[in-house]
Structure formats: structure tokens, C-alpha cells
mmCIF file of C-alpha atoms and ligand atoms in Angstrom:
data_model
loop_
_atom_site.group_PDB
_atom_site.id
_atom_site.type_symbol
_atom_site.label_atom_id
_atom_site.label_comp_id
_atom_site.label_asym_id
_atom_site.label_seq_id
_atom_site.Cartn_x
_atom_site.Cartn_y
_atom_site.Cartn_z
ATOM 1 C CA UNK A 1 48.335 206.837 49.277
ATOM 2 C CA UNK A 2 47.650 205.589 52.579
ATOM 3 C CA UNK A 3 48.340 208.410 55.163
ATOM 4 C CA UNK A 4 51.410 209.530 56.915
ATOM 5 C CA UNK A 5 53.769 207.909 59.579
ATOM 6 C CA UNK A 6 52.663 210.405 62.243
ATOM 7 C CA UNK A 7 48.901 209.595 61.558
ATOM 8 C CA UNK A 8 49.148 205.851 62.115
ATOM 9 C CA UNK A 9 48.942 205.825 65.748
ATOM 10 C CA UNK A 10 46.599 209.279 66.009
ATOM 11 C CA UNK A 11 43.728 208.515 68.434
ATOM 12 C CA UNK A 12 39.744 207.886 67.072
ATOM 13 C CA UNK A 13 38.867 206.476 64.165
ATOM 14 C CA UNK A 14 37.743 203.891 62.408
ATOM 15 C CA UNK A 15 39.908 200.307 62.965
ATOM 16 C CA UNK A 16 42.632 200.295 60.257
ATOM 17 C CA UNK A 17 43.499 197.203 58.319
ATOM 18 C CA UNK A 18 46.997 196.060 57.805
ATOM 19 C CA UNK A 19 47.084 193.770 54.345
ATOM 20 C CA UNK A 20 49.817 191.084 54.450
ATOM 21 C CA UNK A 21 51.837 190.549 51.617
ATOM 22 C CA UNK A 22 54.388 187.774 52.815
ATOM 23 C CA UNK A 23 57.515 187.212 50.098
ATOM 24 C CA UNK A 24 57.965 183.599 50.842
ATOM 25 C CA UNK A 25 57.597 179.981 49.621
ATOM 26 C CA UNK A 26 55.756 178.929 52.657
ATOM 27 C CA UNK A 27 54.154 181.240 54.543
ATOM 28 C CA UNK A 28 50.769 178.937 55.449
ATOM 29 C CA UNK A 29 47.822 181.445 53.019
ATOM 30 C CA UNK A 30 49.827 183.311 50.469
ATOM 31 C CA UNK A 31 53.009 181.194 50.014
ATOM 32 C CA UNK A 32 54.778 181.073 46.749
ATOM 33 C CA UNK A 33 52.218 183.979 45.693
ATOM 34 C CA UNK A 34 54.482 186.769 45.856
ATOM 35 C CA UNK A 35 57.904 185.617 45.615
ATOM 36 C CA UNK A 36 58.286 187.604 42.472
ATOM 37 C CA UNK A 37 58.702 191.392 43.854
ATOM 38 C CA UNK A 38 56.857 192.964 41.109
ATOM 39 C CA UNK A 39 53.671 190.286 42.061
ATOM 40 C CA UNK A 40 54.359 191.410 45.572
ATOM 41 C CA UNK A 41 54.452 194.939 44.702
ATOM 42 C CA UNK A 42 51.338 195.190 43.064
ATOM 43 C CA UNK A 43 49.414 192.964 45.577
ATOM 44 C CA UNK A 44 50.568 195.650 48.286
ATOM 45 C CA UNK A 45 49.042 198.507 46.091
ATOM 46 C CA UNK A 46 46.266 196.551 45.156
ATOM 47 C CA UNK A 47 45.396 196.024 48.847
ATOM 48 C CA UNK A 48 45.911 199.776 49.214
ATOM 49 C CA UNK A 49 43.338 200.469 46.250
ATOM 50 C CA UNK A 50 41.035 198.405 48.422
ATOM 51 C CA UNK A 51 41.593 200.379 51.809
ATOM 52 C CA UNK A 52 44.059 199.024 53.584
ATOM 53 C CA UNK A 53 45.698 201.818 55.638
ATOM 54 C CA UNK A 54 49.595 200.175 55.971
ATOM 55 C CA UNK A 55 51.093 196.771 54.455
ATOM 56 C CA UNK A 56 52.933 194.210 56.396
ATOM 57 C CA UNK A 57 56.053 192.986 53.980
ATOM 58 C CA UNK A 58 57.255 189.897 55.954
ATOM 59 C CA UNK A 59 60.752 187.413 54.230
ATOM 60 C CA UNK A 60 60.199 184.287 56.354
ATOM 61 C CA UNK A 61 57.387 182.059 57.655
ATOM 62 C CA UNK A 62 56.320 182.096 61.176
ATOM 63 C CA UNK A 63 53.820 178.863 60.723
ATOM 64 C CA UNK A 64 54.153 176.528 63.667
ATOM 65 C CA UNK A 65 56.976 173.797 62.440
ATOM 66 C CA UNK A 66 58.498 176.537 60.135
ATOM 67 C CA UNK A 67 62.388 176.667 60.315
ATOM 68 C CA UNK A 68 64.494 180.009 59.909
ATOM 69 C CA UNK A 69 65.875 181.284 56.664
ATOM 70 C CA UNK A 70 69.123 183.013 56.183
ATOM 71 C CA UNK A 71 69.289 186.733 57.001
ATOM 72 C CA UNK A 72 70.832 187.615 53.676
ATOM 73 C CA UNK A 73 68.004 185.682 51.821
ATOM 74 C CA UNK A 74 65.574 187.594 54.102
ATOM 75 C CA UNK A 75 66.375 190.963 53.088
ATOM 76 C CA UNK A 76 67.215 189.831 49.434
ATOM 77 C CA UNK A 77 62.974 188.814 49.524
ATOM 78 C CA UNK A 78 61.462 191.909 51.408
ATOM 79 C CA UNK A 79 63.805 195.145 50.963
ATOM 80 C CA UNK A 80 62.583 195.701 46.864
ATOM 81 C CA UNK A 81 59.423 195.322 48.244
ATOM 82 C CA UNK A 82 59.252 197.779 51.001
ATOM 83 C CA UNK A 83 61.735 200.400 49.440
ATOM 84 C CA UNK A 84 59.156 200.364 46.885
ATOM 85 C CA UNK A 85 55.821 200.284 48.252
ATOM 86 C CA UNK A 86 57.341 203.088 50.033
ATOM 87 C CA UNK A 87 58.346 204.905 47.351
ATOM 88 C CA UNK A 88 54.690 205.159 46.205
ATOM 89 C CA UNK A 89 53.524 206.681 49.598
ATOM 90 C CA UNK A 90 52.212 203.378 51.316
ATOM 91 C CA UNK A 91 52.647 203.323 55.170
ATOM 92 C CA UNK A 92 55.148 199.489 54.908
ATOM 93 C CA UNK A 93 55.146 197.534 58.200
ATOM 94 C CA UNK A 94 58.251 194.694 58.199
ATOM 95 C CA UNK A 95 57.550 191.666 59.396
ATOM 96 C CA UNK A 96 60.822 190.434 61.067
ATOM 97 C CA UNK A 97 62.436 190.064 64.182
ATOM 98 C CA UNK A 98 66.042 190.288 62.738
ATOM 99 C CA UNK A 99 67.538 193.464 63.818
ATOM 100 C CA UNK A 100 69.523 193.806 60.202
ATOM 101 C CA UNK A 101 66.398 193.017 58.240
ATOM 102 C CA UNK A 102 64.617 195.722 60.317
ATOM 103 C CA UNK A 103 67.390 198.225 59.971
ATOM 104 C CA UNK A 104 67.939 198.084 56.486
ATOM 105 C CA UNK A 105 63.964 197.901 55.809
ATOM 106 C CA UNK A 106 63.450 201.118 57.729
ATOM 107 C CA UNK A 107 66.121 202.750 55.512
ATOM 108 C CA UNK A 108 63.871 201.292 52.508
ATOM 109 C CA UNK A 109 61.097 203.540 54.357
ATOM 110 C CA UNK A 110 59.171 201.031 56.523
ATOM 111 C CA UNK A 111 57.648 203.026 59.206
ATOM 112 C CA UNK A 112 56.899 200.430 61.660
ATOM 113 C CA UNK A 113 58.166 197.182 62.513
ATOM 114 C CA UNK A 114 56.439 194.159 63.397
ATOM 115 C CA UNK A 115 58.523 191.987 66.319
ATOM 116 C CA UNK A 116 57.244 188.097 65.771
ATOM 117 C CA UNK A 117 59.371 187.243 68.264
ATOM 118 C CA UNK A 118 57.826 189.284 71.014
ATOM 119 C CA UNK A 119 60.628 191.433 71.898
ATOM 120 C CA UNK A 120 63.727 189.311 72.334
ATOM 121 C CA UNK A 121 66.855 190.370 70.726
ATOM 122 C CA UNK A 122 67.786 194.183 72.576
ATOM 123 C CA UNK A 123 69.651 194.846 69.103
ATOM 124 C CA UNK A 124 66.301 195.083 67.517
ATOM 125 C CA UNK A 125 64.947 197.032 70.603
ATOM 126 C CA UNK A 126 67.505 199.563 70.208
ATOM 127 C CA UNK A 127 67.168 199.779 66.475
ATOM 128 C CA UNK A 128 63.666 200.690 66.980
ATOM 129 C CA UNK A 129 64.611 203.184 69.682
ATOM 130 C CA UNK A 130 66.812 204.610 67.824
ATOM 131 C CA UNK A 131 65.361 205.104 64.508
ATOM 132 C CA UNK A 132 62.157 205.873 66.178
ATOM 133 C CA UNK A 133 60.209 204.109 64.180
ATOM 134 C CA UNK A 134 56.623 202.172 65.455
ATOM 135 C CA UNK A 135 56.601 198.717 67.198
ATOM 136 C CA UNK A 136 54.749 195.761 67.389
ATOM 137 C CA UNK A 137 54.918 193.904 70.246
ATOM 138 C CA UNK A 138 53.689 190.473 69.770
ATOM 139 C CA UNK A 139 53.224 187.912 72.366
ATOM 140 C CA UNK A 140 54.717 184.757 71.729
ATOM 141 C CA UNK A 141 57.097 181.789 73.487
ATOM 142 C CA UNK A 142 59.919 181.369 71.719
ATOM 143 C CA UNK A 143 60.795 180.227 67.984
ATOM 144 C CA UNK A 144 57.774 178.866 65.573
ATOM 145 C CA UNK A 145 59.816 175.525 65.160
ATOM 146 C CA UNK A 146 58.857 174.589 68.922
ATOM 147 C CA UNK A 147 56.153 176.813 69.309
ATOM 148 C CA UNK A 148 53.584 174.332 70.196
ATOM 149 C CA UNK A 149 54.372 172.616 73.059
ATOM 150 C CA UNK A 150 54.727 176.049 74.579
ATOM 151 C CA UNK A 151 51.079 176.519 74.626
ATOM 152 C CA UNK A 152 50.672 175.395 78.411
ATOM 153 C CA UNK A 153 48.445 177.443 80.256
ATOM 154 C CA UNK A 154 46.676 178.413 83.460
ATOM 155 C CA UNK A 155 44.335 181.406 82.666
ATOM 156 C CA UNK A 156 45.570 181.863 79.095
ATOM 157 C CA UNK A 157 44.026 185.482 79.106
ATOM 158 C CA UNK A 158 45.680 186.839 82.457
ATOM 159 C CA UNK A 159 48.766 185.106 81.576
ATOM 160 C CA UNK A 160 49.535 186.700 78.025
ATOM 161 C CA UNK A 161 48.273 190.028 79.514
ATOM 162 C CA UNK A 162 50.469 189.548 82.250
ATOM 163 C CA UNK A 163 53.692 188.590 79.658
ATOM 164 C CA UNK A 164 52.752 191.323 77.323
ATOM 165 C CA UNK A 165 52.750 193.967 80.685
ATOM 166 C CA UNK A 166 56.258 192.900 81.184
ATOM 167 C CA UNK A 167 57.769 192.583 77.721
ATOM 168 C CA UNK A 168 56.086 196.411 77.538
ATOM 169 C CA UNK A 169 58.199 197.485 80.153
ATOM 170 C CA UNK A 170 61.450 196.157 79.025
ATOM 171 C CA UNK A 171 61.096 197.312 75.383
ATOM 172 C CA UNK A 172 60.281 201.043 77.205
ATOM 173 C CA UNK A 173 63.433 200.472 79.511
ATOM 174 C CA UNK A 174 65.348 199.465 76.170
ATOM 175 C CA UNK A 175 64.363 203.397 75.204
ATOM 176 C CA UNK A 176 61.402 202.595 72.809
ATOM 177 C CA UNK A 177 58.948 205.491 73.050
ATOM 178 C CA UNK A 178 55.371 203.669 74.650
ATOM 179 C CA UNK A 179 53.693 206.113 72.490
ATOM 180 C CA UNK A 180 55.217 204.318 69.434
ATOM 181 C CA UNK A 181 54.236 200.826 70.939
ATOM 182 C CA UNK A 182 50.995 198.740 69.624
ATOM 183 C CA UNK A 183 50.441 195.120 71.643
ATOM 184 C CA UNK A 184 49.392 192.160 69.759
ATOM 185 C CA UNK A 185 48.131 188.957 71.562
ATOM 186 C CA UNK A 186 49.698 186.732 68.969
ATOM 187 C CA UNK A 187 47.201 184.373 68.327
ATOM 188 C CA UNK A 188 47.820 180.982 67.070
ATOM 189 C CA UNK A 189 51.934 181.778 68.397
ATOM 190 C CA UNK A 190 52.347 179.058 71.321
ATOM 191 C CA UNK A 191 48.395 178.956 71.130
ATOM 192 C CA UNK A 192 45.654 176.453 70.861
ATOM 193 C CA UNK A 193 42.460 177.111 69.054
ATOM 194 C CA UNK A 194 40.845 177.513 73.139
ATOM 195 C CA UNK A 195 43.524 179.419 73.829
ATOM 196 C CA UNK A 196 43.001 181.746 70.724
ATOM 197 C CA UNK A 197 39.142 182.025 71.265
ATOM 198 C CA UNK A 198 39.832 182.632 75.107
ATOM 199 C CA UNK A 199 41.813 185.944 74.195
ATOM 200 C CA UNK A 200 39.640 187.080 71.185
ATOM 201 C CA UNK A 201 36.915 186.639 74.445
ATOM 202 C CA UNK A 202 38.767 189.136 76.297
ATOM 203 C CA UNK A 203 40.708 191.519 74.107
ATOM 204 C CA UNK A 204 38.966 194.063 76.388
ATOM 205 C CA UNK A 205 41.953 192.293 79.490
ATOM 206 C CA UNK A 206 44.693 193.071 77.102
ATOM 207 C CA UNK A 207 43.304 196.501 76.015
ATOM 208 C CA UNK A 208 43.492 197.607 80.053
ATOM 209 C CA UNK A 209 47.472 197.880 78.993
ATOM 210 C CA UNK A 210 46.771 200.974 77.302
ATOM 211 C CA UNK A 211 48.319 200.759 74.254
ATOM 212 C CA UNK A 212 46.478 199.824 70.951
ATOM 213 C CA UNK A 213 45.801 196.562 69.842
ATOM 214 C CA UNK A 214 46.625 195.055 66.770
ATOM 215 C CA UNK A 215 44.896 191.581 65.713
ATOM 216 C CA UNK A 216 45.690 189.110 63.451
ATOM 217 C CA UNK A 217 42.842 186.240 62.947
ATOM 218 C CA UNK A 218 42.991 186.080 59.415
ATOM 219 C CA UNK A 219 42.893 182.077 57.988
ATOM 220 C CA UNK A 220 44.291 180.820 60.640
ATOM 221 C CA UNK A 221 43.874 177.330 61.742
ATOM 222 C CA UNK A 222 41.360 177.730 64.097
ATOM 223 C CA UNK A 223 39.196 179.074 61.946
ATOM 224 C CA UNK A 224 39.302 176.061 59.648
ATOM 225 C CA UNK A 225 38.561 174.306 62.102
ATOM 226 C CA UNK A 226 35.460 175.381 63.560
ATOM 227 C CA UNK A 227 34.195 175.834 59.870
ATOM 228 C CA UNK A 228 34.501 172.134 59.561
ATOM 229 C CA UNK A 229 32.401 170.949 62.031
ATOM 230 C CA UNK A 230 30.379 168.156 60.368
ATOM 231 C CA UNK A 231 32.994 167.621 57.477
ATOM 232 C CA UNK A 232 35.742 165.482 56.721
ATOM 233 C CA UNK A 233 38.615 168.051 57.795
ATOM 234 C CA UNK A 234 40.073 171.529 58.581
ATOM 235 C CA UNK A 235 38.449 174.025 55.612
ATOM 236 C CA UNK A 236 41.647 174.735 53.382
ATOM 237 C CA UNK A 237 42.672 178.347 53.744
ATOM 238 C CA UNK A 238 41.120 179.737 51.084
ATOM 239 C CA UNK A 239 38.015 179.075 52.798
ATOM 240 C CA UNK A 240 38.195 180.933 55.751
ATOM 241 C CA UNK A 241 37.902 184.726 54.821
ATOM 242 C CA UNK A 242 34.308 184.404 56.179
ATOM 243 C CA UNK A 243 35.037 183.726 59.295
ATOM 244 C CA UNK A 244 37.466 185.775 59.105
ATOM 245 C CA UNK A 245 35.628 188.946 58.301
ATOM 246 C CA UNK A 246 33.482 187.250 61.091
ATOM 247 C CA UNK A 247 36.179 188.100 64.154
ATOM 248 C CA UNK A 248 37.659 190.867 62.342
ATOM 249 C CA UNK A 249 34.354 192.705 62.623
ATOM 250 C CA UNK A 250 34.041 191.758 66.223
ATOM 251 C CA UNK A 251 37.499 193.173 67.247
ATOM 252 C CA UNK A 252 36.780 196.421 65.249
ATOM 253 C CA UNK A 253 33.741 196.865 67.377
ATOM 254 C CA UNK A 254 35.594 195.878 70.407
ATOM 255 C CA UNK A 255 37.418 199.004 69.177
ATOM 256 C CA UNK A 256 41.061 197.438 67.893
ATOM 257 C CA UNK A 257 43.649 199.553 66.489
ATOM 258 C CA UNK A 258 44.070 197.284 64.018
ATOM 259 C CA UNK A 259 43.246 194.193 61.770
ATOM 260 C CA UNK A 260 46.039 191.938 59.877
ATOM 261 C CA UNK A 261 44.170 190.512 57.369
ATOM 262 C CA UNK A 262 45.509 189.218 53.968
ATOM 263 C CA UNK A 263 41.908 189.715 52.013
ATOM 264 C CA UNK A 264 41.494 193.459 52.687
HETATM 265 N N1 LIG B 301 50.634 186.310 62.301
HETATM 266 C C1 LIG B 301 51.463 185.831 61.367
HETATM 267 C C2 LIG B 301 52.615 186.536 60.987
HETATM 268 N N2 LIG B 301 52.899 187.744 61.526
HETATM 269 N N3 LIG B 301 52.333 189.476 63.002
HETATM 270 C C3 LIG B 301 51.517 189.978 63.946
HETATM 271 N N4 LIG B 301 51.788 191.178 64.496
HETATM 272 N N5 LIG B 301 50.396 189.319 64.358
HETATM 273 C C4 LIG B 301 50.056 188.102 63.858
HETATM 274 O O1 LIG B 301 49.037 187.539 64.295
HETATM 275 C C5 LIG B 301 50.910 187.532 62.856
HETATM 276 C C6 LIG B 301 52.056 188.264 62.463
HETATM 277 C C7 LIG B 301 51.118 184.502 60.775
HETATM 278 O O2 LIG B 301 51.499 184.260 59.507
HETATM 279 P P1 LIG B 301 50.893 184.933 58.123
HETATM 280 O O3 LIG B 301 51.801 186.064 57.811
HETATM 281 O O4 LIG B 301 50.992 183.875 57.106
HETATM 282 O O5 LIG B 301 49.508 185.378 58.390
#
């Protein structure tokens, strides 16, 4: 078991880890790897036998370049999943940013849900509202298939802080409890590698919101990088968990709410 809803946010504490289990063909580390429900069922527990407090059940790919899948073929991938991780007392995140994907995985029991999109359909906002259920509030710029040549900054750090400040106060206008609300800097969304290492810098900038943070490094692309200095190319991604068990212990002593990691 991995706690109750009403726990999730409670105050103190050691930094909780959030195990991804993504149902797709693509996603960029664990595609193809769970696109059988019972496989993704059983990775989700098995990442709960290892500790990690909630799982994040995500239907479509967010890598930069990825294109959208259908809504129907969305929920057909994640709702087994959640309704029954759920079912066996896990604490299910949903990884979506479709407002019917969200609404019918919170009636599978997913206690929080995990906006990609950074907070842009009011549908979904009022969903959440509504159902009062916890949010993520990601940054990001727009859909992955573009993403990239988003990433245009001045002072990356006071200009995501500054983004996330305002799409805070429009999902708390749209009736979402701020109590219920966890930021995100989004790194690697609309982000280059500087970029992400600028914010990971200065998570203490984005912590001055007041809400807790939730952080997901884990084998992304700028970590292959850097681990291939001196070699031939990017290290692949099942190479990376060092480094990423490098920044993950960083932001839990920079005193995160949360890590999103996919080797708990
Ligand atoms: N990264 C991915 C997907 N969903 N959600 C949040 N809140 N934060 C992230 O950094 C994040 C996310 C990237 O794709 P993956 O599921 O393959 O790791």
C-alpha cells in the first residue's frame, strides 16, 4: 500500500518518489515495455514494493517530435491500469492533459492528475476542481510536436517562475483548491539541456511560489549527454539512472516534494 489521498500533500517528510509506468509504444525510456496492462500492472506494484509512494500511469508520449494519439486509444491504454493499481491501494497519478482521459481515470481511482500541458484546456481545470482531486502543474510551451523551437529564453529561471506564477493563478481562478496544487518546472518541455541545468540550479526561485515541487530528471536527454563527454554519442537511456539518482538526490536535499523517476 502506498498511503492515502489525504496524506500525499501532508507537510514534512522525506521526498516521495513517483515511479512512471507509461502504457505506450514510444514513450522515449520505457516504450513498448508496458503496453500489455498486466506488464504494466505489475511494474506499478513492483515499483511500489520498492518504495515508491504514488505511480504516474501516462497513454501517450510527450517526447519532443511526438505526435498525439486518439483520445479513445488513450483511455483504452491507461484506464485498466489505473482502475487497477487502484484497486490494490496504490496512490495512481494520470499522466494526461485530456480532460476525458482525466475524468474517466479519476473514476478508475486516480487521485491526482498530472497536466503535461501546463494548464491549458479550462475543461480539464474544472474537472480537477470539481472532482477535487490533486494537480500538477507543469510548465511547458505548447504541444511536444513543436516544442523545441519554443525554448527561447532570456533568464530561463525567472521566466518559467514567472509563467508558472501566472498559470497558478488561473488554475486557482478556474476553482482548483492551491492546497491541492504541486508546480513542476518541466524540464526538457520547450527546454535545452542549459536551460534544464539553469532551473535544477535554482529550484530554490521556483520553490519561493509556495507550493511543492515535483521533479522529473529521470533519463532524460541531457543527462546522456553530459555522460558522454569524451565518447562517440548521447549514453542510450538505459545508461543514465546514475546520473539520475545523481540530481534526484540533489533535489531531495533541496527539499522537493517529489521525484518522477522510472527506476525507483
Ligand atoms: N516528463 C515526462 C512526462 N511526464 N510529467 C511531469 N509532471 N514532469 C515531467 O518532467 C514529465 C512528465 C517525459 O516523459 P517520460 O514519461 O517518458 O519520462
Amino acid at each position: 500500500m502506498s498511503g492515502t489521498a489525504e496524506d500525499l500533500l501532508e507537510p514534512a517528510g522525506l521526498t516521495k518518489v513517483m515511479g512512471v509506468v507509461n502504457v505506450t509504444p514510444d514513450s522515449f525510456s520505457d516504450g513498448g515495455t508496458f503496453l500489455d496492462p498486466v506488464d504494466a500492472v505489475r511494474a506499478g506494484l513492483r515499483m511500489v514494493a520498492q518504495g515508491a509512494d504514488l505511480i504516474d500511469v501516462g497513454g501517450e508520449s510527450t517526447r519532443p517530435g511526438a505526435s498525439r494519439v486518439v483520445a479513445s486509444e488513450e483511455m483504452r491504454r491507461v484506464l485498466p491500469v489505473v482502475a487497477e493499481l487502484a484497486a490494490a491501494g496504490v496512490r495512481v497519478s494520470v499522466d494526461t492533459s485530456r480532460v476525458s482521459v482525466a475524468a474517466a481515470a479519476v473514476d478508475a481511482g486516480a487521485v491526482l492528475v498530472n497536466d503535461v500541458s501546463g494548464g491549458c484546456d479550462p475543461d480539464l481545470l474544472a474537472l480537477v476542481a470539481d472532482r477535487g482531486v490533486h494537480y500538477v502543474l507543469m510548465h511547458a510551451r505548447g504541444p511536444s510536436v513543436d516544442m523545441s523551437s519554443r525554448a527561447v529564453y532570456g533568464d530561463v529561471v525567472s521566466e518559467v517562475t514567472a509563467e508558472l506564477a501566472a498559470r497558478l493563478e488561473t488554475v486557482v481562478a478556474a476553482g482548483i483548491a492551491p492546497e491541492r496544487v504541486i508546480l513542476d518546472p518541466g524540464i526538457g518541455f520547450a527546454k535545452t539541456a542549459a536551460h534544464n541545468w539553469a532551473l535544477l540550479n535554482n529550484i530554490d526561485a521556483l520553490a519561493a511560489l509556495g507550493r511543492p515541487l515535483l521533479v522529473g530528471t529521470s533519463r532524460k536527454s541531457f543527462l546522456g549527454t553530459v555522460l558522454a563527454a569524451g565518447d562517440a554519442g548521447a549514453r542510450p537511456t538505459d545508461e543514465r539512472d546514475d546520473a539520475t539518482q545523481a540530481t534526484t538526490a540533489l533535489l531531495a536535499a533541496a527539499g522537493v516534494w517529489a521525484v518522477r523517476v522510472h527506476a525507483v
